[in-house]
């Protein structure tokens, strides 16, 4: 899997271009994890809570085990450090993902952005930019945000009820 990550992110010069109308599941995982790491790091504090949130989101949405999710997040962190901007990264994969996959990436990013309980202005800006770059409508993005907030609120209410 990690060789696929490397090859996807750093295409080797001179090699024939693979069929770019298709993508692998690994490419979706890589793209989503890297964008989630970017979102988590924007407020200047990438703590264990946010890292755990990304691992949890990857496990749940990709149906992978904890070790694989942790390795995916570690690799995404490395790639994020080397990235110049998100536009180049997104433009590499976005045209080859269908609309449902793009919505799933946005939903996952909202989960990570709200992992620390608040939306920082830099995170909000990133979400607007990614939304535009992925071709997701503002209304759809807003609906995803509300769904994530409702799930978080429902989870917090159930935790409060259980502790009483």
Coordinates of C-alpha atoms in Angstrom, one line a residue:
X1 CA 0.0 0.0 0.0
X2 CA 2.7 2.5 0.9
X3 CA 4.4 2.1 -2.5
X4 CA 1.0 3.0 -4.0
X5 CA 0.9 6.1 -1.8
X6 CA 4.4 7.1 -2.9
X7 CA 3.7 6.4 -6.6
X8 CA 0.4 8.3 -6.5
X9 CA 1.8 11.4 -4.8
X10 CA 5.2 11.4 -6.6
X11 CA 4.6 10.1 -10.2
X12 CA 7.9 9.0 -11.7
X13 CA 9.0 11.1 -14.6
X14 CA 9.1 9.4 -17.9
X15 CA 6.8 6.6 -17.0
X16 CA 3.7 6.2 -19.0
X17 CA 0.6 7.8 -17.4
X18 CA -1.8 5.2 -16.0
X19 CA -5.4 5.4 -16.9
X20 CA -6.4 8.5 -14.9
X21 CA -10.2 8.0 -15.5
X22 CA -10.0 5.3 -12.8
X23 CA -8.7 5.3 -9.2
X24 CA -8.0 2.8 -6.5
X25 CA -9.5 2.7 -3.1
X26 CA -6.0 3.5 -1.8
X27 CA -6.0 6.8 -3.7
X28 CA -9.3 7.8 -2.0
X29 CA -7.9 6.9 1.4
X30 CA -4.7 8.8 0.8
X31 CA -6.4 11.9 -0.5
X32 CA -8.9 12.0 2.4
X33 CA -6.3 11.4 5.1
X34 CA -4.0 14.1 3.7
X35 CA -6.8 16.6 3.6
X36 CA -7.9 15.7 7.1
X37 CA -4.4 16.2 8.4
X38 CA -4.2 19.6 6.6
X39 CA -7.5 20.6 8.3
X40 CA -6.3 19.4 11.7
X41 CA -3.0 21.3 11.5
X42 CA -4.4 24.6 10.4
X43 CA -5.2 25.9 13.8
X44 CA -1.5 25.5 14.7
X45 CA -2.2 22.7 17.2
X46 CA -2.3 19.1 15.9
X47 CA -2.8 17.3 19.1
X48 CA -3.5 13.7 20.0
X49 CA -7.3 14.4 20.1
X50 CA -7.3 15.5 16.5
X51 CA -5.0 12.6 15.4
X52 CA -7.2 10.1 17.1
X53 CA -10.2 11.7 15.4
X54 CA -8.6 11.2 12.0
X55 CA -7.7 7.6 12.9
X56 CA -11.3 6.9 14.1
X57 CA -12.8 8.6 11.0
X58 CA -10.6 6.5 8.7
X59 CA -11.4 3.3 10.5
X60 CA -15.1 4.0 10.3
X61 CA -15.4 5.3 6.8
X62 CA -12.9 3.0 5.1
X63 CA -13.5 -0.1 7.2
X64 CA -9.9 -0.6 8.0
X65 CA -8.2 -1.7 11.2
X66 CA -6.6 0.6 13.7
X67 CA -2.9 -0.1 12.7
X68 CA -3.7 0.6 9.0
X69 CA -5.5 3.8 9.9
X70 CA -2.6 5.0 12.1
X71 CA -0.1 4.2 9.3
X72 CA -2.3 6.1 6.8
X73 CA -2.4 9.1 9.1
X74 CA 1.4 9.0 9.6
X75 CA 2.0 8.9 5.9
X76 CA -0.5 11.7 5.4
X77 CA 1.4 13.8 7.9
X78 CA 4.6 13.3 6.0
X79 CA 3.0 14.2 2.7
X80 CA 1.4 17.2 4.3
X81 CA 4.7 18.5 5.5
X82 CA 6.1 18.3 1.9
X83 CA 3.1 19.8 0.2
X84 CA 3.3 23.2 -1.2
X85 CA -0.5 23.8 -1.4
X86 CA -3.7 21.9 -1.4
X87 CA -4.6 22.9 -5.0
X88 CA -1.9 20.8 -6.6
X89 CA -2.8 17.8 -4.4
X90 CA -6.6 18.1 -5.0
X91 CA -6.2 18.7 -8.7
X92 CA -4.3 15.4 -9.0
X93 CA -7.2 13.3 -7.7
X94 CA -10.5 15.3 -7.7
X95 CA -11.4 14.8 -11.4
X96 CA -11.3 11.0 -11.0
X97 CA -13.6 10.7 -8.0
X98 CA -17.3 10.7 -8.3
X99 CA -19.6 13.2 -6.5
X100 CA -20.5 10.8 -3.7
X101 CA -16.8 10.2 -2.9
X102 CA -16.2 14.0 -2.9
X103 CA -19.1 14.4 -0.5
X104 CA -17.6 11.7 1.7
X105 CA -14.3 13.5 1.9
X106 CA -16.0 16.7 2.9
X107 CA -18.0 14.9 5.6
X108 CA -14.8 13.3 7.0
X109 CA -13.1 16.7 7.0
X110 CA -15.9 18.3 8.9
X111 CA -15.6 15.5 11.5
X112 CA -11.9 16.3 12.0
X113 CA -12.4 20.0 12.0
X114 CA -14.9 19.7 14.9
X115 CA -12.9 17.1 16.8
X116 CA -11.6 19.8 19.2
X117 CA -15.1 21.2 19.6
X118 CA -14.6 24.4 17.7
X119 CA -14.2 25.8 14.2
X120 CA -11.1 27.9 13.8
X121 CA -11.3 30.6 11.1
X122 CA -8.4 29.0 9.2
X123 CA -10.3 25.7 9.2
X124 CA -13.4 27.4 7.9
X125 CA -11.4 28.9 5.1
X126 CA -9.9 25.6 4.2
X127 CA -13.3 23.9 4.1
X128 CA -14.6 26.6 1.7
X129 CA -11.6 26.3 -0.5
X130 CA -11.7 22.5 -0.6
X131 CA -15.5 22.6 -1.3
X132 CA -14.8 24.7 -4.3
X133 CA -11.9 22.7 -5.5
X134 CA -13.9 19.5 -5.2
X135 CA -16.9 20.9 -7.0
X136 CA -19.2 20.4 -4.1
X137 CA -22.1 22.9 -3.9
X138 CA -22.2 25.2 -0.9
X139 CA -25.6 23.9 0.0
X140 CA -24.3 20.3 0.1
X141 CA -21.3 21.4 2.2
X142 CA -23.6 23.2 4.6
X143 CA -25.8 20.1 4.9
X144 CA -22.8 17.9 5.6
X145 CA -21.6 20.4 8.3
X146 CA -25.0 20.3 10.0
X147 CA -25.2 16.5 9.9
X148 CA -21.8 16.2 11.5
X149 CA -22.7 18.8 14.2
X150 CA -25.9 16.9 14.9
X151 CA -24.0 13.6 15.3
X152 CA -21.5 15.3 17.6
X153 CA -24.3 16.9 19.6
X154 CA -26.2 13.6 19.8
X155 CA -23.0 11.8 21.0
X156 CA -22.3 14.5 23.6
X157 CA -25.9 14.2 24.9
X158 CA -25.7 10.4 25.2
X159 CA -22.4 10.7 27.1
X160 CA -23.9 13.3 29.5
X161 CA -26.9 11.1 30.1
X162 CA -24.7 8.0 30.7
X163 CA -22.6 9.9 33.3
X164 CA -25.6 11.2 35.3

